């Protein structure tokens, strides 16, 4: 039988892949963000854990400290209320702590209601865009100066299958992911000259998390891949092995 040549099957990140790198993960308290933060720390990175629920972030902090001896910085923030002033505050705070930032994983998202566009409530539409898109734009804008100080830096936006092909009832979530793909492309193009920052999107596909369970309540979660199984691509895009790759849309299922 032919062996698979897909990178996901053959990519073996060095255990020091992210040594001396500082990486910010949004939505780091649960689901894929939690697993990615721990995977990055296990590969040598210092973590900035940003998320909504302090208790969950503390638990990720403690797990990282236990496994690696590294302290992470915790930033409890509700992205539903993140605005231009919050971005200034974040920038000031991080500039006081760090001389540079090596990567951002934009992972936090909400699903919003699964309903027809014609019935979609405006307030929830706005909230989905606020959490999934606008806060990511503000965080990125605030932190590009710190990313510019890195030798090579990576911004990873989290996408979805419905960010490539619209599907009934996925409403604002789907549209926010289409926009995330657009943001990836525009920013990658803008940073392609005169910067060392690469920008890509990553679609994890169906993954065993609470968001997936909310979207498909009758599905058996045991039939789904875990977030741990996707970590080779999360590591590849965050680490120096992906240097030179920018403006691309990655999907765990065809990587
Ligand atoms: P999840 O289990 O629901 O976790 C989402 C994380 O985002 C949680 O840590 C959550 O914090 C945080 N978050 C949500 N709203 C926030 C807010 N207002 N402020 C700050 N943090 C907030 O979701 P997941 O399945 O891991 O999804 C991770 C990413 O993958 C998302 O971008 C999602 O769109 C994408 N994705 C997932 C799947 C899938 O099948 N799971 C498929 C395609 C794409 P709390 O826990 O404190 O609420």
mmCIF file of N, CA, C and O and ligand atoms in Angstrom, residues 26-34 50-54 56-57 77-81 106-110 127 131-132 158-161 173 177 202-214 216 224 227 234, ligand 1:
data_model
loop_
_atom_site.group_PDB
_atom_site.id
_atom_site.type_symbol
_atom_site.label_atom_id
_atom_site.label_comp_id
_atom_site.label_asym_id
_atom_site.label_seq_id
_atom_site.Cartn_x
_atom_site.Cartn_y
_atom_site.Cartn_z
ATOM 1 N N UNK A 26 -6.174 33.684 21.085
ATOM 2 C CA UNK A 26 -7.477 34.158 21.567
ATOM 3 C C UNK A 26 -8.411 32.964 21.720
ATOM 4 O O UNK A 26 -8.304 31.979 20.992
ATOM 5 N N UNK A 27 -9.309 33.069 22.682
ATOM 6 C CA UNK A 27 -10.186 31.925 22.963
ATOM 7 C C UNK A 27 -9.366 30.763 23.464
ATOM 8 O O UNK A 27 -9.599 29.605 23.115
ATOM 9 N N UNK A 28 -8.375 31.101 24.325
ATOM 10 C CA UNK A 28 -7.397 30.088 24.760
ATOM 11 C C UNK A 28 -7.920 29.218 25.898
ATOM 12 O O UNK A 28 -7.236 28.287 26.316
ATOM 13 N N UNK A 29 -9.123 29.518 26.392
ATOM 14 C CA UNK A 29 -9.597 28.807 27.586
ATOM 15 C C UNK A 29 -10.256 27.477 27.314
ATOM 16 O O UNK A 29 -10.407 26.665 28.229
ATOM 17 N N UNK A 30 -10.655 27.251 26.072
ATOM 18 C CA UNK A 30 -11.457 26.042 25.815
ATOM 19 C C UNK A 30 -11.240 25.573 24.377
ATOM 20 O O UNK A 30 -10.667 26.295 23.551
ATOM 21 N N UNK A 31 -11.731 24.386 24.075
ATOM 22 C CA UNK A 31 -11.771 23.882 22.707
ATOM 23 C C UNK A 31 -10.408 23.881 22.035
ATOM 24 O O UNK A 31 -9.382 23.577 22.655
ATOM 25 N N UNK A 32 -10.409 24.237 20.756
ATOM 26 C CA UNK A 32 -9.184 24.175 19.951
ATOM 27 C C UNK A 32 -8.132 25.161 20.482
ATOM 28 O O UNK A 32 -6.938 24.858 20.495
ATOM 29 N N UNK A 33 -8.580 26.331 20.947
ATOM 30 C CA UNK A 33 -7.639 27.339 21.445
ATOM 31 C C UNK A 33 -6.846 26.830 22.641
ATOM 32 O O UNK A 33 -5.646 27.060 22.752
ATOM 33 N N UNK A 34 -7.534 26.136 23.520
ATOM 34 C CA UNK A 34 -6.871 25.578 24.700
ATOM 35 C C UNK A 34 -5.792 24.565 24.282
ATOM 36 O O UNK A 34 -4.643 24.621 24.744
ATOM 37 N N UNK A 50 -5.550 34.788 25.931
ATOM 38 C CA UNK A 50 -6.639 35.772 25.951
ATOM 39 C C UNK A 50 -7.964 35.024 25.809
ATOM 40 O O UNK A 50 -8.086 34.141 24.954
ATOM 41 N N UNK A 51 -8.917 35.363 26.663
ATOM 42 C CA UNK A 51 -10.209 34.685 26.571
ATOM 43 C C UNK A 51 -11.218 35.304 27.506
ATOM 44 O O UNK A 51 -10.920 36.257 28.237
ATOM 45 N N UNK A 52 -12.408 34.728 27.480
ATOM 46 C CA UNK A 52 -13.540 35.341 28.186
ATOM 47 C C UNK A 52 -13.614 34.924 29.648
ATOM 48 O O UNK A 52 -13.956 35.734 30.502
ATOM 49 N N UNK A 53 -13.292 33.650 29.933
ATOM 50 C CA UNK A 53 -13.570 33.122 31.272
ATOM 51 C C UNK A 53 -12.268 32.918 32.046
ATOM 52 O O UNK A 53 -11.461 32.044 31.721
ATOM 53 N N UNK A 54 -12.082 33.751 33.062
ATOM 54 C CA UNK A 54 -10.845 33.757 33.841
ATOM 55 C C UNK A 54 -10.471 32.357 34.359
ATOM 56 O O UNK A 54 -9.313 31.924 34.283
ATOM 57 N N UNK A 56 -11.172 29.421 33.226
ATOM 58 C CA UNK A 56 -10.669 28.520 32.177
ATOM 59 C C UNK A 56 -9.231 28.881 31.806
ATOM 60 O O UNK A 56 -8.398 28.012 31.576
ATOM 61 N N UNK A 57 -8.957 30.197 31.752
ATOM 62 C CA UNK A 57 -7.597 30.627 31.405
ATOM 63 C C UNK A 57 -6.621 30.218 32.503
ATOM 64 O O UNK A 57 -5.493 29.790 32.220
ATOM 65 N N UNK A 77 -10.696 38.885 28.764
ATOM 66 C CA UNK A 77 -11.398 39.959 28.063
ATOM 67 C C UNK A 77 -12.573 39.364 27.280
ATOM 68 O O UNK A 77 -12.449 38.291 26.685
ATOM 69 N N UNK A 78 -13.688 40.083 27.342
ATOM 70 C CA UNK A 78 -14.849 39.654 26.568
ATOM 71 C C UNK A 78 -14.796 40.378 25.221
ATOM 72 O O UNK A 78 -14.998 41.594 25.160
ATOM 73 N N UNK A 79 -14.530 39.634 24.170
ATOM 74 C CA UNK A 79 -14.356 40.263 22.849
ATOM 75 C C UNK A 79 -15.653 40.864 22.317
ATOM 76 O O UNK A 79 -15.618 41.660 21.375
ATOM 77 N N UNK A 80 -16.769 40.520 22.942
ATOM 78 C CA UNK A 80 -18.041 41.137 22.535
ATOM 79 C C UNK A 80 -18.025 42.635 22.824
ATOM 80 O O UNK A 80 -18.813 43.393 22.252
ATOM 81 N N UNK A 81 -17.137 43.059 23.751
ATOM 82 C CA UNK A 81 -17.076 44.489 24.116
ATOM 83 C C UNK A 81 -15.709 45.091 23.801
ATOM 84 O O UNK A 81 -15.348 46.125 24.339
ATOM 85 N N UNK A 106 -5.709 33.749 15.995
ATOM 86 C CA UNK A 106 -7.063 34.275 16.191
ATOM 87 C C UNK A 106 -8.013 33.084 16.141
ATOM 88 O O UNK A 106 -8.294 32.541 15.052
ATOM 89 N N UNK A 107 -8.474 32.673 17.302
ATOM 90 C CA UNK A 107 -9.248 31.437 17.396
ATOM 91 C C UNK A 107 -10.643 31.657 17.983
ATOM 92 O O UNK A 107 -11.569 30.927 17.660
ATOM 93 N N UNK A 108 -10.789 32.671 18.849
ATOM 94 C CA UNK A 108 -12.082 32.877 19.530
ATOM 95 C C UNK A 108 -13.191 33.149 18.510
ATOM 96 O O UNK A 108 -13.013 33.931 17.582
ATOM 97 N N UNK A 109 -14.290 32.502 18.684
ATOM 98 C CA UNK A 109 -15.459 32.740 17.822
ATOM 99 C C UNK A 109 -16.705 32.298 18.550
ATOM 100 O O UNK A 109 -16.638 31.453 19.447
ATOM 101 N N UNK A 110 -17.827 32.834 18.098
ATOM 102 C CA UNK A 110 -19.121 32.302 18.549
ATOM 103 C C UNK A 110 -19.916 31.883 17.319
ATOM 104 O O UNK A 110 -19.696 32.397 16.217
ATOM 105 N N UNK A 127 -23.270 40.904 17.062
ATOM 106 C CA UNK A 127 -22.387 40.319 18.074
ATOM 107 C C UNK A 127 -21.462 39.262 17.459
ATOM 108 O O UNK A 127 -20.270 39.192 17.786
ATOM 109 N N UNK A 131 -17.375 39.580 17.652
ATOM 110 C CA UNK A 131 -16.463 38.597 18.274
ATOM 111 C C UNK A 131 -15.585 37.935 17.211
ATOM 112 O O UNK A 131 -14.371 37.787 17.394
ATOM 113 N N UNK A 132 -16.175 37.536 16.083
ATOM 114 C CA UNK A 132 -15.445 36.711 15.116
ATOM 115 C C UNK A 132 -14.545 37.519 14.188
ATOM 116 O O UNK A 132 -13.547 36.998 13.694
ATOM 117 N N UNK A 158 -8.643 31.866 12.144
ATOM 118 C CA UNK A 158 -9.384 30.600 12.078
ATOM 119 C C UNK A 158 -10.628 30.755 11.218
ATOM 120 O O UNK A 158 -11.481 31.614 11.469
ATOM 121 N N UNK A 159 -10.704 29.893 10.229
ATOM 122 C CA UNK A 159 -11.813 29.945 9.280
ATOM 123 C C UNK A 159 -12.745 28.753 9.488
ATOM 124 O O UNK A 159 -12.764 28.134 10.566
ATOM 125 N N UNK A 160 -13.498 28.423 8.469
ATOM 126 C CA UNK A 160 -14.475 27.328 8.566
ATOM 127 C C UNK A 160 -14.887 26.943 7.147
ATOM 128 O O UNK A 160 -14.735 27.750 6.214
ATOM 129 N N UNK A 161 -15.435 25.748 7.015
ATOM 130 C CA UNK A 161 -15.951 25.336 5.697
ATOM 131 C C UNK A 161 -17.001 26.307 5.177
ATOM 132 O O UNK A 161 -17.054 26.600 3.977
ATOM 133 N N UNK A 173 -22.344 33.680 11.218
ATOM 134 C CA UNK A 173 -21.112 32.902 11.435
ATOM 135 C C UNK A 173 -20.426 32.671 10.090
ATOM 136 O O UNK A 173 -19.230 32.927 9.933
ATOM 137 N N UNK A 177 -16.871 34.341 8.616
ATOM 138 C CA UNK A 177 -15.714 33.528 8.203
ATOM 139 C C UNK A 177 -15.310 33.851 6.761
ATOM 140 O O UNK A 177 -14.122 33.836 6.433
ATOM 141 N N UNK A 202 -6.788 29.181 8.621
ATOM 142 C CA UNK A 202 -6.773 27.753 8.921
ATOM 143 C C UNK A 202 -8.198 27.289 9.216
ATOM 144 O O UNK A 202 -8.844 27.826 10.120
ATOM 145 N N UNK A 203 -8.648 26.334 8.452
ATOM 146 C CA UNK A 203 -9.967 25.744 8.715
ATOM 147 C C UNK A 203 -9.760 24.390 9.394
ATOM 148 O O UNK A 203 -9.283 23.457 8.759
ATOM 149 N N UNK A 204 -10.145 24.306 10.690
ATOM 150 C CA UNK A 204 -9.920 23.032 11.389
ATOM 151 C C UNK A 204 -10.908 21.945 10.976
ATOM 152 O O UNK A 204 -10.689 20.767 11.274
ATOM 153 N N UNK A 205 -11.999 22.326 10.302
ATOM 154 C CA UNK A 205 -13.024 21.329 9.962
ATOM 155 C C UNK A 205 -13.689 20.798 11.227
ATOM 156 O O UNK A 205 -13.391 21.232 12.350
ATOM 157 N N UNK A 206 -14.594 19.856 11.026
ATOM 158 C CA UNK A 206 -15.355 19.304 12.155
ATOM 159 C C UNK A 206 -14.404 18.806 13.241
ATOM 160 O O UNK A 206 -13.533 17.985 12.970
ATOM 161 N N UNK A 207 -14.598 19.323 14.457
ATOM 162 C CA UNK A 207 -13.703 18.990 15.565
ATOM 163 C C UNK A 207 -14.533 18.820 16.837
ATOM 164 O O UNK A 207 -15.497 19.568 17.046
ATOM 165 N N UNK A 208 -14.123 17.872 17.660
ATOM 166 C CA UNK A 208 -14.891 17.546 18.879
ATOM 167 C C UNK A 208 -14.751 18.649 19.934
ATOM 168 O O UNK A 208 -13.843 18.608 20.769
ATOM 169 N N UNK A 209 -15.625 19.652 19.872
ATOM 170 C CA UNK A 209 -15.595 20.753 20.851
ATOM 171 C C UNK A 209 -17.039 21.118 21.195
ATOM 172 O O UNK A 209 -17.979 20.651 20.557
ATOM 173 N N UNK A 210 -17.163 22.059 22.151
ATOM 174 C CA UNK A 210 -18.531 22.452 22.519
ATOM 175 C C UNK A 210 -19.203 23.247 21.403
ATOM 176 O O UNK A 210 -20.430 23.188 21.255
ATOM 177 N N UNK A 211 -18.420 23.988 20.604
ATOM 178 C CA UNK A 211 -19.067 24.716 19.505
ATOM 179 C C UNK A 211 -19.688 23.740 18.496
ATOM 180 O O UNK A 211 -20.809 23.937 18.027
ATOM 181 N N UNK A 212 -18.955 22.682 18.192
ATOM 182 C CA UNK A 212 -19.473 21.684 17.243
ATOM 183 C C UNK A 212 -20.732 21.015 17.818
ATOM 184 O O UNK A 212 -21.713 20.801 17.104
ATOM 185 N N UNK A 213 -20.702 20.730 19.122
ATOM 186 C CA UNK A 213 -21.867 20.089 19.747
ATOM 187 C C UNK A 213 -23.082 21.019 19.710
ATOM 188 O O UNK A 213 -24.218 20.570 19.529
ATOM 189 N N UNK A 214 -22.804 22.333 19.849
ATOM 190 C CA UNK A 214 -23.909 23.308 19.778
ATOM 191 C C UNK A 214 -24.492 23.351 18.355
ATOM 192 O O UNK A 214 -25.705 23.450 18.172
ATOM 193 N N UNK A 216 -24.313 20.878 16.057
ATOM 194 C CA UNK A 216 -24.871 19.575 15.649
ATOM 195 C C UNK A 216 -25.214 18.762 16.894
ATOM 196 O O UNK A 216 -24.530 17.789 17.222
ATOM 197 N N UNK A 224 -15.912 12.279 15.813
ATOM 198 C CA UNK A 224 -15.170 13.441 15.292
ATOM 199 C C UNK A 224 -13.710 13.430 15.724
ATOM 200 O O UNK A 224 -13.390 12.945 16.816
ATOM 201 N N UNK A 227 -9.204 18.046 18.760
ATOM 202 C CA UNK A 227 -8.339 19.190 18.424
ATOM 203 C C UNK A 227 -6.866 18.757 18.407
ATOM 204 O O UNK A 227 -6.078 19.250 17.594
ATOM 205 N N UNK A 234 -1.434 23.443 13.074
ATOM 206 C CA UNK A 234 -1.365 24.632 13.939
ATOM 207 C C UNK A 234 0.101 24.969 14.265
ATOM 208 O O UNK A 234 0.476 26.137 14.332
HETATM 209 P P1 LIG B 1 -15.290 26.554 21.420
HETATM 210 O O1 LIG B 1 -15.031 25.228 21.998
HETATM 211 O O2 LIG B 1 -16.650 27.145 21.525
HETATM 212 O O3 LIG B 1 -14.214 27.572 22.007
HETATM 213 C C1 LIG B 1 -14.266 28.921 21.629
HETATM 214 C C2 LIG B 1 -13.335 29.732 22.501
HETATM 215 O O4 LIG B 1 -13.550 31.110 22.172
HETATM 216 C C3 LIG B 1 -13.613 29.564 23.992
HETATM 217 O O5 LIG B 1 -12.414 29.582 24.699
HETATM 218 C C4 LIG B 1 -14.449 30.806 24.306
HETATM 219 O O6 LIG B 1 -14.325 31.250 25.648
HETATM 220 C C5 LIG B 1 -13.816 31.825 23.380
HETATM 221 N N1 LIG B 1 -14.746 32.930 23.179
HETATM 222 C C6 LIG B 1 -16.004 32.871 22.699
HETATM 223 N N2 LIG B 1 -16.568 34.075 22.779
HETATM 224 C C7 LIG B 1 -15.653 34.910 23.312
HETATM 225 C C8 LIG B 1 -15.657 36.291 23.659
HETATM 226 N N3 LIG B 1 -16.746 37.031 23.507
HETATM 227 N N4 LIG B 1 -14.551 36.817 24.216
HETATM 228 C C9 LIG B 1 -13.455 36.066 24.398
HETATM 229 N N5 LIG B 1 -13.378 34.753 24.101
HETATM 230 C C10 LIG B 1 -14.481 34.189 23.565
HETATM 231 O O7 LIG B 1 -14.967 26.573 19.845
HETATM 232 P P2 LIG B 1 -13.971 25.665 18.991
HETATM 233 O O8 LIG B 1 -14.775 24.614 18.355
HETATM 234 O O9 LIG B 1 -12.761 25.342 19.767
HETATM 235 O O10 LIG B 1 -13.614 26.704 17.830
HETATM 236 C C11 LIG B 1 -12.362 27.344 17.721
HETATM 237 C C12 LIG B 1 -12.281 28.003 16.374
HETATM 238 O O11 LIG B 1 -12.382 27.008 15.341
HETATM 239 C C13 LIG B 1 -13.406 29.005 16.096
HETATM 240 O O12 LIG B 1 -12.894 30.095 15.382
HETATM 241 C C14 LIG B 1 -14.374 28.215 15.228
HETATM 242 O O13 LIG B 1 -15.137 29.066 14.401
HETATM 243 C C15 LIG B 1 -13.406 27.352 14.430
HETATM 244 N N6 LIG B 1 -14.007 26.131 13.875
HETATM 245 C C16 LIG B 1 -14.410 25.126 14.708
HETATM 246 C C17 LIG B 1 -14.945 23.972 14.157
HETATM 247 C C18 LIG B 1 -15.401 22.831 15.029
HETATM 248 O O14 LIG B 1 -15.952 21.844 14.483
HETATM 249 N N7 LIG B 1 -15.191 22.852 16.320
HETATM 250 C C19 LIG B 1 -15.074 23.842 12.759
HETATM 251 C C20 LIG B 1 -14.650 24.895 11.945
HETATM 252 C C21 LIG B 1 -14.111 26.030 12.520
HETATM 253 P P3 LIG B 1 -15.274 30.648 26.812
HETATM 254 O O15 LIG B 1 -14.997 29.188 26.838
HETATM 255 O O16 LIG B 1 -14.831 31.367 27.996
HETATM 256 O O17 LIG B 1 -16.675 30.951 26.376
#
